[in-house]
Amino acid sequence: MPDASSPSRIRSSRLSVRASPDELARWSQSARFLGHATTADWVRTLLQDAVLSHHRGGTVSRELRQLRGELGRIGNNLNQLAHAVHLGDAVACGDTLQDIDRLKDRTDHLLRDLRPVRVQRARSVSVPLMH
């Protein structure tokens, strides 16, 4: 690992993100709660974790859009089945019920992935100032 004075450790580049004052306050509070000295330190950790895990952004929103589309199709199927029942037709709804169970499982899996990992909060240490 390079020492702090090596050229690869010097932070001479800047990455900027625009945020509302509320967003910035929430991010800062979250960073402190998770034991980071600064929001920048927390963001560096998040980015490094994403690089190491090969996690690409947008996965959750894409998955939610897919789930929403499937829910719409299942709802359409349920409406067609209900209409057939009201007409007195015999209906087989096994496939639709299996689709609902499969979608429920996918949703549960996504929600488990979204749950934040509990990080033990770092204890603050008082260090006397030298005068």
The first five atom37 places (N, CA, C, CB, O) and aatype in JSON, in Angstrom:
{
  "aatype": [12, 14, 3, 0, 15, 15, 14, 15, 1, 9, 1, 15, 15, 1, 10, 15, 19, 1, 0, 15, 14, 3, 6, 10, 0, 1, 17, 15, 5, 15, 0, 1, 13, 10, 7, 8, 0, 16, 16, 0, 3, 17, 19, 1, 16, 10, 10, 5, 3, 0, 19, 10, 15, 8, 8, 1, 7, 7, 16, 19, 15, 1, 6, 10, 1, 5, 10, 1, 7, 6, 10, 7, 1, 9, 7, 2, 2, 10, 2, 5, 10, 0, 8, 0, 19, 8, 10, 7, 3, 0, 19, 0, 4, 7, 3, 16, 10, 5, 3, 9, 3, 1, 10, 11, 3, 1, 16, 3, 8, 10, 10, 1, 3, 10, 1, 14, 19, 1, 19, 5, 1, 0, 1, 15, 19, 15, 19, 14, 10, 12, 8],
  "atom_mask": [
    [1, 1, 1, 1, 1],
    [1, 1, 1, 1, 1],
    [1, 1, 1, 1, 1],
    [1, 1, 1, 1, 1],
    [1, 1, 1, 1, 1],
    [1, 1, 1, 1, 1],
    [1, 1, 1, 1, 1],
    [1, 1, 1, 1, 1],
    [1, 1, 1, 1, 1],
    [1, 1, 1, 1, 1],
    [1, 1, 1, 1, 1],
    [1, 1, 1, 1, 1],
    [1, 1, 1, 1, 1],
    [1, 1, 1, 1, 1],
    [1, 1, 1, 1, 1],
    [1, 1, 1, 1, 1],
    [1, 1, 1, 1, 1],
    [1, 1, 1, 1, 1],
    [1, 1, 1, 1, 1],
    [1, 1, 1, 1, 1],
    [1, 1, 1, 1, 1],
    [1, 1, 1, 1, 1],
    [1, 1, 1, 1, 1],
    [1, 1, 1, 1, 1],
    [1, 1, 1, 1, 1],
    [1, 1, 1, 1, 1],
    [1, 1, 1, 1, 1],
    [1, 1, 1, 1, 1],
    [1, 1, 1, 1, 1],
    [1, 1, 1, 1, 1],
    [1, 1, 1, 1, 1],
    [1, 1, 1, 1, 1],
    [1, 1, 1, 1, 1],
    [1, 1, 1, 1, 1],
    [1, 1, 1, 0, 1],
    [1, 1, 1, 1, 1],
    [1, 1, 1, 1, 1],
    [1, 1, 1, 1, 1],
    [1, 1, 1, 1, 1],
    [1, 1, 1, 1, 1],
    [1, 1, 1, 1, 1],
    [1, 1, 1, 1, 1],
    [1, 1, 1, 1, 1],
    [1, 1, 1, 1, 1],
    [1, 1, 1, 1, 1],
    [1, 1, 1, 1, 1],
    [1, 1, 1, 1, 1],
    [1, 1, 1, 1, 1],
    [1, 1, 1, 1, 1],
    [1, 1, 1, 1, 1],
    [1, 1, 1, 1, 1],
    [1, 1, 1, 1, 1],
    [1, 1, 1, 1, 1],
    [1, 1, 1, 1, 1],
    [1, 1, 1, 1, 1],
    [1, 1, 1, 1, 1],
    [1, 1, 1, 0, 1],
    [1, 1, 1, 0, 1],
    [1, 1, 1, 1, 1],
    [1, 1, 1, 1, 1],
    [1, 1, 1, 1, 1],
    [1, 1, 1, 1, 1],
    [1, 1, 1, 1, 1],
    [1, 1, 1, 1, 1],
    [1, 1, 1, 1, 1],
    [1, 1, 1, 1, 1],
    [1, 1, 1, 1, 1],
    [1, 1, 1, 1, 1],
    [1, 1, 1, 0, 1],
    [1, 1, 1, 1, 1],
    [1, 1, 1, 1, 1],
    [1, 1, 1, 0, 1],
    [1, 1, 1, 1, 1],
    [1, 1, 1, 1, 1],
    [1, 1, 1, 0, 1],
    [1, 1, 1, 1, 1],
    [1, 1, 1, 1, 1],
    [1, 1, 1, 1, 1],
    [1, 1, 1, 1, 1],
    [1, 1, 1, 1, 1],
    [1, 1, 1, 1, 1],
    [1, 1, 1, 1, 1],
    [1, 1, 1, 1, 1],
    [1, 1, 1, 1, 1],
    [1, 1, 1, 1, 1],
    [1, 1, 1, 1, 1],
    [1, 1, 1, 1, 1],
    [1, 1, 1, 0, 1],
    [1, 1, 1, 1, 1],
    [1, 1, 1, 1, 1],
    [1, 1, 1, 1, 1],
    [1, 1, 1, 1, 1],
    [1, 1, 1, 1, 1],
    [1, 1, 1, 0, 1],
    [1, 1, 1, 1, 1],
    [1, 1, 1, 1, 1],
    [1, 1, 1, 1, 1],
    [1, 1, 1, 1, 1],
    [1, 1, 1, 1, 1],
    [1, 1, 1, 1, 1],
    [1, 1, 1, 1, 1],
    [1, 1, 1, 1, 1],
    [1, 1, 1, 1, 1],
    [1, 1, 1, 1, 1],
    [1, 1, 1, 1, 1],
    [1, 1, 1, 1, 1],
    [1, 1, 1, 1, 1],
    [1, 1, 1, 1, 1],
    [1, 1, 1, 1, 1],
    [1, 1, 1, 1, 1],
    [1, 1, 1, 1, 1],
    [1, 1, 1, 1, 1],
    [1, 1, 1, 1, 1],
    [1, 1, 1, 1, 1],
    [1, 1, 1, 1, 1],
    [1, 1, 1, 1, 1],
    [1, 1, 1, 1, 1],
    [1, 1, 1, 1, 1],
    [1, 1, 1, 1, 1],
    [1, 1, 1, 1, 1],
    [1, 1, 1, 1, 1],
    [1, 1, 1, 1, 1],
    [1, 1, 1, 1, 1],
    [1, 1, 1, 1, 1],
    [1, 1, 1, 1, 1],
    [1, 1, 1, 1, 1],
    [1, 1, 1, 1, 1],
    [1, 1, 1, 1, 1],
    [1, 1, 1, 1, 1],
    [1, 1, 1, 1, 1],
    [1, 1, 1, 1, 1]
  ],
  "atom_positions": [
    [[0.85, -1.19, 0.0], [0.0, 0.0, 0.0], [0.89, 1.24, 0.0], [-0.97, 0.01, 1.23], [1.84, 1.31, 0.78]],
    [[0.59, 2.21, -0.86], [1.43, 3.4, -0.92], [1.3, 4.23, 0.35], [1.06, 4.25, -2.13], [0.24, 4.25, 0.98]],
    [[2.39, 4.9, 0.72], [2.29, 5.75, 1.91], [1.57, 7.05, 1.56], [3.69, 6.05, 2.5], [1.34, 7.34, 0.39]],
    [[1.23, 7.8, 2.58], [0.4, 9.0, 2.4], [1.05, 10.05, 1.5], [0.11, 9.62, 3.74], [0.33, 10.87, 0.92]],
    [[2.38, 10.04, 1.37], [3.04, 11.07, 0.57], [3.26, 10.63, -0.88], [4.36, 11.43, 1.2], [3.74, 11.42, -1.69]],
    [[2.91, 9.39, -1.23], [3.15, 8.93, -2.6], [2.19, 9.64, -3.55], [2.98, 7.39, -2.7], [1.1, 10.04, -3.16]],
    [[2.62, 9.8, -4.82], [1.78, 10.52, -5.79], [0.39, 9.92, -5.98], [2.48, 10.56, -7.12], [-0.56, 10.64, -6.27]],
    [[0.26, 8.59, -5.81], [-1.06, 7.98, -6.01], [-2.03, 8.29, -4.86], [-0.92, 6.47, -6.15], [-3.23, 8.07, -5.0]],
    [[-1.52, 8.81, -3.73], [-2.38, 9.13, -2.58], [-2.7, 10.62, -2.5], [-1.71, 8.68, -1.29], [-3.56, 11.02, -1.71]],
    [[-2.03, 11.45, -3.29], [-2.29, 12.89, -3.25], [-3.62, 13.16, -3.95], [-1.13, 13.7, -3.91], [-3.82, 12.75, -5.09]],
    [[-4.5, 13.84, -3.27], [-5.82, 14.13, -3.82], [-5.8, 15.51, -4.46], [-6.92, 14.05, -2.73], [-6.07, 16.52, -3.8]],
    [[-5.47, 15.54, -5.75], [-5.39, 16.81, -6.45], [-6.58, 17.02, -7.39], [-4.09, 16.89, -7.22], [-6.73, 18.11, -7.95]],
    [[-7.41, 16.0, -7.57], [-8.57, 16.12, -8.45], [-9.83, 16.29, -7.6], [-8.71, 14.87, -9.37], [-9.89, 15.9, -6.44]],
    [[-10.84, 16.9, -8.23], [-12.07, 17.18, -7.51], [-13.24, 16.58, -8.24], [-12.26, 18.68, -7.33], [-13.32, 16.65, -9.47]],
    [[-14.16, 16.0, -7.49], [-15.41, 15.46, -8.01], [-16.52, 16.28, -7.35], [-15.56, 13.91, -7.72], [-16.58, 16.36, -6.12]],
    [[-17.39, 16.87, -8.15], [-18.45, 17.72, -7.59], [-19.81, 17.09, -7.82], [-18.4, 19.13, -8.21], [-20.07, 16.48, -8.85]],
    [[-20.68, 17.26, -6.82], [-22.06, 16.81, -6.92], [-22.93, 17.94, -6.39], [-22.3, 15.47, -6.11], [-22.71, 18.45, -5.29]],
    [[-23.9, 18.34, -7.18], [-24.81, 19.39, -6.71], [-25.88, 18.74, -5.83], [-25.47, 20.16, -7.91], [-26.37, 17.65, -6.14]],
    [[-26.23, 19.41, -4.75], [-27.23, 18.9, -3.82], [-28.01, 20.07, -3.24], [-26.58, 18.05, -2.69], [-27.51, 21.18, -3.14]],
    [[-29.24, 19.79, -2.85], [-30.03, 20.8, -2.16], [-29.49, 20.89, -0.72], [-31.58, 20.46, -2.18], [-28.82, 19.97, -0.26]],
    [[-29.77, 21.97, -0.03], [-29.32, 22.06, 1.37], [-29.86, 20.91, 2.22], [-29.77, 23.39, 1.97], [-29.16, 20.41, 3.1]],
    [[-31.11, 20.49, 1.97], [-31.68, 19.37, 2.72], [-30.94, 18.07, 2.43], [-33.16, 19.2, 2.38], [-30.63, 17.31, 3.35]],
    [[-30.65, 17.82, 1.15], [-29.9, 16.61, 0.8], [-28.53, 16.61, 1.48], [-29.73, 16.49, -0.72], [-28.11, 15.6, 2.06]],
    [[-27.85, 17.73, 1.4], [-26.52, 17.83, 1.98], [-26.55, 17.6, 3.49], [-25.91, 19.2, 1.68], [-25.68, 16.92, 4.04]],
    [[-27.55, 18.15, 4.15], [-27.69, 17.95, 5.6], [-27.95, 16.48, 5.92], [-28.83, 18.83, 6.17], [-27.36, 15.94, 6.86]],
    [[-28.84, 15.82, 5.16], [-29.12, 14.39, 5.38], [-27.89, 13.54, 5.14], [-30.27, 13.92, 4.47], [-27.6, 12.62, 5.9]],
    [[-27.15, 13.85, 4.06], [-25.94, 13.09, 3.75], [-24.89, 13.26, 4.83], [-25.38, 13.5, 2.4], [-24.22, 12.31, 5.23]],
    [[-24.75, 14.48, 5.29], [-23.76, 14.76, 6.34], [-24.12, 14.03, 7.62], [-23.66, 16.27, 6.6], [-23.26, 13.45, 8.28]],
    [[-25.39, 14.06, 7.98], [-25.86, 13.37, 9.18], [-25.65, 11.86, 9.04], [-27.35, 13.69, 9.44], [-25.21, 11.21, 9.99]],
    [[-25.97, 11.31, 7.88], [-25.77, 9.87, 7.64], [-24.31, 9.51, 7.73], [-26.32, 9.47, 6.27], [-23.96, 8.48, 8.33]],
    [[-23.45, 10.32, 7.16], [-22.0, 10.05, 7.19], [-21.51, 10.0, 8.63], [-21.22, 11.13, 6.4], [-20.78, 9.08, 9.01]],
    [[-21.91, 10.98, 9.43], [-21.49, 11.01, 10.84], [-22.05, 9.8, 11.6], [-21.95, 12.31, 11.52], [-21.34, 9.18, 12.39]],
    [[-23.32, 9.47, 11.35], [-23.95, 8.34, 12.03], [-23.22, 7.04, 11.72], [-25.42, 8.22, 11.61], [-23.09, 6.17, 12.59]],
    [[-22.73, 6.91, 10.49], [-22.03, 5.7, 10.07], [-20.55, 5.71, 10.46], [-22.15, 5.53, 8.58], [-19.81, 4.79, 10.12]],
    [[-20.13, 6.75, 11.18], [-18.77, 6.77, 11.71], [-17.74, 7.44, 10.82], [0.0, 0.0, 0.0], [-16.54, 7.32, 11.07]],
    [[-18.18, 8.13, 9.79], [-17.24, 8.82, 8.9], [-17.0, 10.24, 9.4], [-17.76, 8.84, 7.45], [-17.92, 10.9, 9.88]],
    [[-15.78, 10.68, 9.29], [-15.43, 12.03, 9.75], [-16.08, 13.1, 8.88], [-13.9, 12.22, 9.75], [-16.48, 14.15, 9.37]],
    [[-16.18, 12.82, 7.58], [-16.76, 13.8, 6.65], [-17.66, 13.09, 5.66], [-15.65, 14.57, 5.91], [-17.6, 11.88, 5.49]],
    [[-18.51, 13.89, 5.0], [-19.34, 13.34, 3.94], [-18.46, 12.86, 2.8], [-20.35, 14.4, 3.45], [-18.75, 11.84, 2.18]],
    [[-17.39, 13.58, 2.51], [-16.47, 13.19, 1.44], [-15.87, 11.8, 1.72], [-15.34, 14.24, 1.28], [-15.73, 10.98, 0.81]],
    [[-15.51, 11.55, 2.97], [-14.95, 10.25, 3.33], [-15.98, 9.15, 3.09], [-14.49, 10.24, 4.8], [-15.64, 8.07, 2.58]],
    [[-17.23, 9.42, 3.45], [-18.3, 8.45, 3.24], [-18.51, 8.18, 1.75], [-19.61, 8.95, 3.88], [-18.64, 7.02, 1.33]],
    [[-18.53, 9.24, 0.94], [-18.72, 9.09, -0.5], [-17.56, 8.29, -1.11], [-18.84, 10.48, -1.19], [-17.78, 7.43, -1.95]],
    [[-16.32, 8.58, -0.68], [-15.18, 7.81, -1.16], [-15.36, 6.32, -0.85], [-13.86, 8.32, -0.52], [-15.09, 5.46, -1.69]],
    [[-15.83, 6.02, 0.36], [-16.05, 4.63, 0.76], [-17.13, 3.98, -0.09], [-16.45, 4.56, 2.24], [-16.96, 2.85, -0.54]],
    [[-18.23, 4.68, -0.33], [-19.31, 4.15, -1.16], [-18.82, 3.87, -2.58], [-20.49, 5.12, -1.2], [-19.13, 2.83, -3.16]],
    [[-18.07, 4.81, -3.14], [-17.57, 4.64, -4.5], [-16.58, 3.48, -4.58], [-16.91, 5.93, -5.0], [-16.62, 2.69, -5.52]],
    [[-15.7, 3.39, -3.61], [-14.73, 2.31, -3.59], [-15.42, 0.96, -3.43], [-13.71, 2.52, -2.47], [-15.05, -0.02, -4.09]],
    [[-16.43, 0.89, -2.57], [-17.2, -0.35, -2.41], [-17.87, -0.75, -3.72], [-18.26, -0.2, -1.3], [-17.9, -1.93, -4.08]],
    [[-18.41, 0.24, -4.45], [-19.06, -0.05, -5.73], [-18.04, -0.58, -6.74], [-19.74, 1.22, -6.28], [-18.34, -1.49, -7.51]],
    [[-16.84, 0.0, -6.74], [-15.79, -0.47, -7.65], [-15.39, -1.91, -7.31], [-14.55, 0.45, -7.58], [-15.27, -2.75, -8.21]],
    [[-15.19, -2.18, -6.03], [-14.75, -3.51, -5.62], [-15.81, -4.58, -5.83], [-14.34, -3.49, -4.17], [-15.49, -5.72, -6.15]],
    [[-17.08, -4.21, -5.67], [-18.16, -5.2, -5.81], [-18.71, -5.25, -7.23], [-19.28, -4.9, -4.83], [-19.58, -6.06, -7.52]],
    [[-18.22, -4.38, -8.11], [-18.69, -4.28, -9.49], [-20.18, -3.94, -9.54], [-18.43, -5.59, -10.24], [-20.88, -4.34, -10.47]],
    [[-20.64, -3.21, -8.54], [-22.05, -2.81, -8.47], [-22.25, -1.58, -9.36], [-22.48, -2.51, -7.0], [-21.56, -0.57, -9.22]],
    [[-23.2, -1.69, -10.27], [-23.5, -0.56, -11.16], [-24.73, 0.16, -10.62], [-23.74, -1.04, -12.63], [-25.67, -0.47, -10.15]],
    [[-24.72, 1.46, -10.68], [-25.86, 2.25, -10.24], [-27.06, 2.0, -11.14], [0.0, 0.0, 0.0], [-26.91, 1.54, -12.27]],
    [[-28.23, 2.29, -10.64], [-29.45, 2.15, -11.43], [-30.1, 0.79, -11.36], [0.0, 0.0, 0.0], [-31.19, 0.6, -11.9]],
    [[-29.46, -0.17, -10.7], [-30.01, -1.52, -10.64], [-31.36, -1.53, -9.95], [-29.04, -2.45, -9.92], [-32.3, -2.17, -10.43]],
    [[-31.48, -0.82, -8.85], [-32.73, -0.82, -8.08], [-33.84, -0.17, -8.88], [-32.55, -0.09, -6.74], [-34.94, -0.72, -8.96]],
    [[-33.59, 0.99, -9.47], [-34.66, 1.66, -10.21], [-35.09, 0.84, -11.42], [-34.21, 3.06, -10.65], [-36.27, 0.8, -11.75]],
    [[-34.15, 0.19, -12.1], [-34.49, -0.66, -13.24], [-35.35, -1.83, -12.78], [-33.21, -1.17, -13.95], [-36.35, -2.17, -13.41]],
    [[-34.96, -2.45, -11.67], [-35.72, -3.59, -11.13], [-37.13, -3.15, -10.72], [-34.98, -4.2, -9.92], [-38.09, -3.87, -10.97]],
    [[-37.24, -1.98, -10.11], [-38.57, -1.48, -9.71], [-39.45, -1.21, -10.92], [-38.42, -0.2, -8.88], [-40.64, -1.49, -10.9]],
    [[-38.86, -0.67, -12.0], [-39.64, -0.43, -13.22], [-40.13, -1.75, -13.81], [-38.8, 0.34, -14.26], [-41.27, -1.85, -14.27]],
    [[-39.27, -2.78, -13.8], [-39.67, -4.09, -14.3], [-40.8, -4.67, -13.44], [-38.47, -5.05, -14.33], [-41.77, -5.22, -13.96]],
    [[-40.66, -4.56, -12.12], [-41.7, -5.07, -11.23], [-43.02, -4.35, -11.49], [-41.29, -4.9, -9.75], [-44.08, -4.97, -11.5]],
    [[-42.95, -3.03, -11.69], [-44.15, -2.24, -11.96], [-44.84, -2.71, -13.23], [-43.81, -0.75, -12.06], [-46.06, -2.82, -13.28]],
    [[-44.06, -2.98, -14.27], [-44.61, -3.47, -15.52], [-45.29, -4.83, -15.35], [0.0, 0.0, 0.0], [-46.37, -5.07, -15.88]],
    [[-44.63, -5.71, -14.61], [-45.21, -7.03, -14.37], [-46.48, -6.94, -13.53], [-44.2, -7.93, -13.67], [-47.43, -7.68, -13.77]],
    [[-46.49, -6.04, -12.55], [-47.72, -5.84, -11.76], [-48.87, -5.39, -12.65], [-47.48, -4.81, -10.63], [-50.0, -5.83, -12.48]],
    [[-48.57, -4.52, -13.59], [-49.6, -4.06, -14.52], [-50.16, -5.2, -15.35], [0.0, 0.0, 0.0], [-51.37, -5.3, -15.55]],
    [[-49.26, -6.07, -15.85], [-49.72, -7.22, -16.65], [-50.55, -8.19, -15.8], [-48.52, -7.96, -17.27], [-51.57, -8.71, -16.26]],
    [[-50.11, -8.42, -14.56], [-50.86, -9.32, -13.67], [-52.23, -8.72, -13.36], [-50.07, -9.58, -12.36], [-53.24, -9.43, -13.35]],
    [[-52.27, -7.41, -13.1], [-53.54, -6.75, -12.85], [-54.49, -6.88, -14.04], [0.0, 0.0, 0.0], [-55.69, -7.09, -13.87]],
    [[-53.94, -6.77, -15.23], [-54.74, -6.93, -16.45], [-55.3, -8.35, -16.51], [-53.88, -6.63, -17.7], [-56.48, -8.55, -16.82]],
    [[-54.46, -9.35, -16.22], [-54.91, -10.75, -16.22], [-56.02, -10.96, -15.19], [-53.73, -11.7, -15.93], [-57.02, -11.63, -15.48]],
    [[-55.85, -10.38, -14.0], [-56.88, -10.52, -12.97], [-58.21, -9.91, -13.41], [-56.42, -9.87, -11.66], [-59.27, -10.47, -13.16]],
    [[-58.14, -8.76, -14.07], [-59.37, -8.13, -14.58], [-60.06, -9.02, -15.6], [-59.06, -6.76, -15.21], [-61.28, -9.15, -15.59]],
    [[-59.27, -9.64, -16.49], [-59.85, -10.54, -17.49], [-60.49, -11.76, -16.83], [-58.78, -10.97, -18.5], [-61.56, -12.2, -17.23]],
    [[-59.81, -12.3, -15.81], [-60.37, -13.45, -15.09], [-61.66, -13.07, -14.38], [-59.35, -14.0, -14.08], [-62.64, -13.82, -14.42]],
    [[-61.67, -11.92, -13.73], [-62.88, -11.47, -13.02], [-64.03, -11.27, -14.0], [-62.6, -10.16, -12.24], [-65.17, -11.63, -13.71]],
    [[-63.72, -10.68, -15.15], [-64.75, -10.47, -16.17], [-65.34, -11.81, -16.63], [-64.18, -9.69, -17.38], [-66.55, -11.94, -16.78]],
    [[-64.46, -12.8, -16.85], [-64.92, -14.13, -17.28], [-65.8, -14.78, -16.21], [-63.72, -15.04, -17.61], [-66.81, -15.41, -16.53]],
    [[-65.42, -14.63, -14.95], [-66.21, -15.2, -13.85], [-67.6, -14.55, -13.81], [-65.49, -15.0, -12.48], [-68.6, -15.24, -13.63]],
    [[-67.65, -13.23, -13.99], [-68.95, -12.53, -13.98], [-69.84, -12.97, -15.13], [-68.74, -11.02, -14.04], [-71.07, -12.9, -15.02]],
    [[-69.24, -13.42, -16.21], [-70.03, -13.92, -17.34], [-70.45, -15.37, -17.13], [-69.23, -13.8, -18.64], [-71.21, -15.92, -17.93]],
    [[-69.96, -15.99, -16.04], [-70.32, -17.37, -15.74], [-69.37, -18.38, -16.33], [0.0, 0.0, 0.0], [-69.63, -19.58, -16.26]],
    [[-68.28, -17.94, -16.91], [-67.3, -18.86, -17.51], [-66.44, -19.49, -16.42], [-66.4, -18.12, -18.53], [-66.19, -18.89, -15.37]],
    [[-66.01, -20.71, -16.68], [-65.05, -21.37, -15.78], [-63.67, -20.78, -16.1], [-65.07, -22.96, -15.95], [-63.31, -20.62, -17.26]],
    [[-62.91, -20.48, -15.07], [-61.59, -19.9, -15.29], [-60.52, -20.72, -14.57], [-61.55, -18.43, -14.82], [-60.77, -21.32, -13.53]],
    [[-59.35, -20.72, -15.16], [-58.18, -21.34, -14.53], [-57.21, -20.21, -14.2], [-57.52, -22.45, -15.47], [-56.68, -19.55, -15.1]],
    [[-56.99, -19.99, -12.93], [-56.15, -18.85, -12.55], [-54.82, -19.29, -11.95], [-56.89, -17.98, -11.56], [-54.12, -18.47, -11.36]],
    [[-54.45, -20.56, -12.1], [-53.2, -21.07, -11.54], [-51.97, -20.32, -12.02], [0.0, 0.0, 0.0], [-51.09, -20.0, -11.23]],
    [[-51.92, -20.04, -13.34], [-50.75, -19.33, -13.88], [-50.62, -17.93, -13.29], [-50.84, -19.25, -15.41], [-49.53, -17.49, -12.95]],
    [[-51.75, -17.24, -13.17], [-51.72, -15.88, -12.63], [-51.29, -15.89, -11.16], [-53.11, -15.21, -12.76], [-50.52, -15.04, -10.73]],
    [[-51.79, -16.88, -10.4], [-51.39, -16.99, -9.0], [-49.9, -17.31, -8.87], [-52.22, -18.06, -8.29], [-49.24, -16.81, -7.97]],
    [[-49.37, -18.13, -9.78], [-47.93, -18.41, -9.78], [-47.14, -17.15, -10.11], [-47.6, -19.53, -10.77], [-46.09, -16.89, -9.52]],
    [[-47.65, -16.35, -11.07], [-46.99, -15.08, -11.41], [-46.95, -14.15, -10.21], [-47.71, -14.4, -12.59], [-45.95, -13.48, -9.95]],
    [[-48.06, -14.11, -9.47], [-48.13, -13.26, -8.28], [-47.11, -13.73, -7.23], [-49.56, -13.26, -7.69], [-46.4, -12.91, -6.65]],
    [[-47.04, -15.03, -7.0], [-46.07, -15.56, -6.03], [-44.64, -15.27, -6.46], [-46.26, -17.08, -5.85], [-43.81, -14.91, -5.62]],
    [[-44.34, -15.42, -7.75], [-42.99, -15.16, -8.25], [-42.64, -13.69, -8.07], [-42.89, -15.56, -9.74], [-41.52, -13.36, -7.66]],
    [[-43.59, -12.82, -8.37], [-43.36, -11.38, -8.24], [-43.19, -10.99, -6.77], [-44.52, -10.59, -8.86], [-42.37, -10.14, -6.43]],
    [[-43.96, -11.63, -5.91], [-43.82, -11.39, -4.47], [-42.42, -11.78, -4.0], [-44.89, -12.18, -3.68], [-41.8, -11.06, -3.22]],
    [[-41.92, -12.92, -4.46], [-40.57, -13.36, -4.1], [-39.5, -12.39, -4.59], [-40.3, -14.76, -4.66], [-38.56, -12.07, -3.87]],
    [[-39.66, -11.93, -5.84], [-38.69, -10.96, -6.38], [-38.71, -9.66, -5.58], [-38.98, -10.66, -7.86], [-37.66, -9.07, -5.31]],
    [[-39.91, -9.23, -5.2], [-40.04, -8.0, -4.41], [-39.38, -8.18, -3.04], [-41.52, -7.6, -4.25], [-38.68, -7.29, -2.57]],
    [[-39.62, -9.32, -2.41], [-39.0, -9.6, -1.11], [-37.47, -9.58, -1.23], [-39.47, -10.95, -0.56], [-36.79, -9.04, -0.36]],
    [[-36.95, -10.18, -2.29], [-35.5, -10.22, -2.51], [-34.95, -8.81, -2.68], [-35.16, -11.09, -3.75], [-33.92, -8.46, -2.1]],
    [[-35.64, -7.99, -3.47], [-35.21, -6.61, -3.69], [-35.23, -5.83, -2.38], [-36.1, -5.92, -4.73], [-34.3, -5.07, -2.09]],
    [[-36.28, -6.01, -1.59], [-36.37, -5.3, -0.31], [-35.28, -5.74, 0.66], [-37.75, -5.52, 0.32], [-34.74, -4.91, 1.4]],
    [[-34.94, -7.03, 0.66], [-33.83, -7.5, 1.51], [-32.53, -6.83, 1.11], [-33.69, -9.03, 1.43], [-31.72, -6.45, 1.96]],
    [[-32.31, -6.69, -0.2], [-31.09, -6.05, -0.69], [-31.04, -4.57, -0.35], [-30.97, -6.22, -2.19], [-29.96, -4.0, -0.22]],
    [[-32.2, -3.94, -0.2], [-32.25, -2.51, 0.08], [-32.04, -2.19, 1.56], [-33.57, -1.95, -0.36], [-31.67, -1.06, 1.9]],
    [[-32.26, -3.16, 2.42], [-32.11, -2.9, 3.85], [-30.67, -2.51, 4.14], [-32.51, -4.14, 4.69], [-29.75, -3.21, 3.74]],
    [[-30.48, -1.4, 4.85], [-29.11, -0.97, 5.14], [-28.42, -1.95, 6.09], [-29.11, 0.44, 5.75], [-29.03, -2.5, 7.0]],
    [[-27.16, -2.13, 5.84], [-26.34, -2.96, 6.72], [-26.1, -2.16, 7.99], [-24.98, -3.38, 6.04], [-25.73, -0.99, 7.93]],
    [[-26.31, -2.79, 9.12], [-26.08, -2.09, 10.38], [-24.58, -1.96, 10.61], [-26.75, -2.83, 11.57], [-23.85, -2.95, 10.69]],
    [[-24.15, -0.72, 10.72], [-22.74, -0.45, 10.97], [-22.63, 0.03, 12.4], [-22.16, 0.6, 9.96], [-23.38, 0.91, 12.83]],
    [[-21.7, -0.54, 13.13], [-21.53, -0.12, 14.5], [-20.97, 1.3, 14.5], [-20.59, -1.08, 15.28], [-19.96, 1.59, 13.86]],
    [[-21.63, 2.15, 15.21], [-21.26, 3.56, 15.24], [-19.94, 3.72, 15.98], [-22.36, 4.4, 15.9], [-19.74, 3.16, 17.06]],
    [[-19.07, 4.51, 15.4], [-17.76, 4.74, 16.02], [-17.93, 5.62, 17.25], [-16.77, 5.38, 15.01], [-18.71, 6.57, 17.24]],
    [[-17.2, 5.29, 18.3], [-17.25, 6.11, 19.51], [-16.38, 7.33, 19.32], [-16.79, 5.3, 20.75], [-15.28, 7.26, 18.76]],
    [[-16.88, 8.45, 19.78], [-16.05, 9.65, 19.68], [-15.07, 9.66, 20.84], [-16.93, 10.94, 19.68], [-15.39, 9.3, 21.97]],
    [[-13.89, 10.07, 20.52], [-12.82, 10.11, 21.5], [-12.41, 11.56, 21.7], [-11.6, 9.24, 21.06], [-12.15, 12.28, 20.74]],
    [[-12.37, 11.97, 22.96], [-11.95, 13.35, 23.25], [-10.43, 13.39, 23.33], [-12.59, 13.87, 24.57], [-9.8, 12.63, 24.06]],
    [[-9.87, 14.29, 22.56], [-8.42, 14.47, 22.56], [-8.15, 15.88, 23.04], [-7.79, 14.21, 21.14], [-8.63, 16.84, 22.44]],
    [[-7.36, 16.03, 24.15], [-7.09, 17.37, 24.64], [-6.28, 18.16, 23.61], [-6.35, 17.32, 25.97], [-5.36, 17.63, 22.98]],
    [[-6.62, 19.42, 23.45], [-5.9, 20.28, 22.53], [-4.62, 20.79, 23.17], [-6.76, 21.45, 22.08], [-4.61, 21.13, 24.36]],
    [[-3.56, 20.84, 22.4], [-2.29, 21.37, 22.88], [-2.28, 22.86, 22.62], [-1.07, 20.66, 22.19], [-2.64, 23.31, 21.53]],
    [[-1.87, 23.63, 23.6], [-1.81, 25.08, 23.41], [-0.4, 25.53, 23.28], [-2.47, 25.82, 24.57], [-0.13, 26.72, 23.12]]
  ]
}
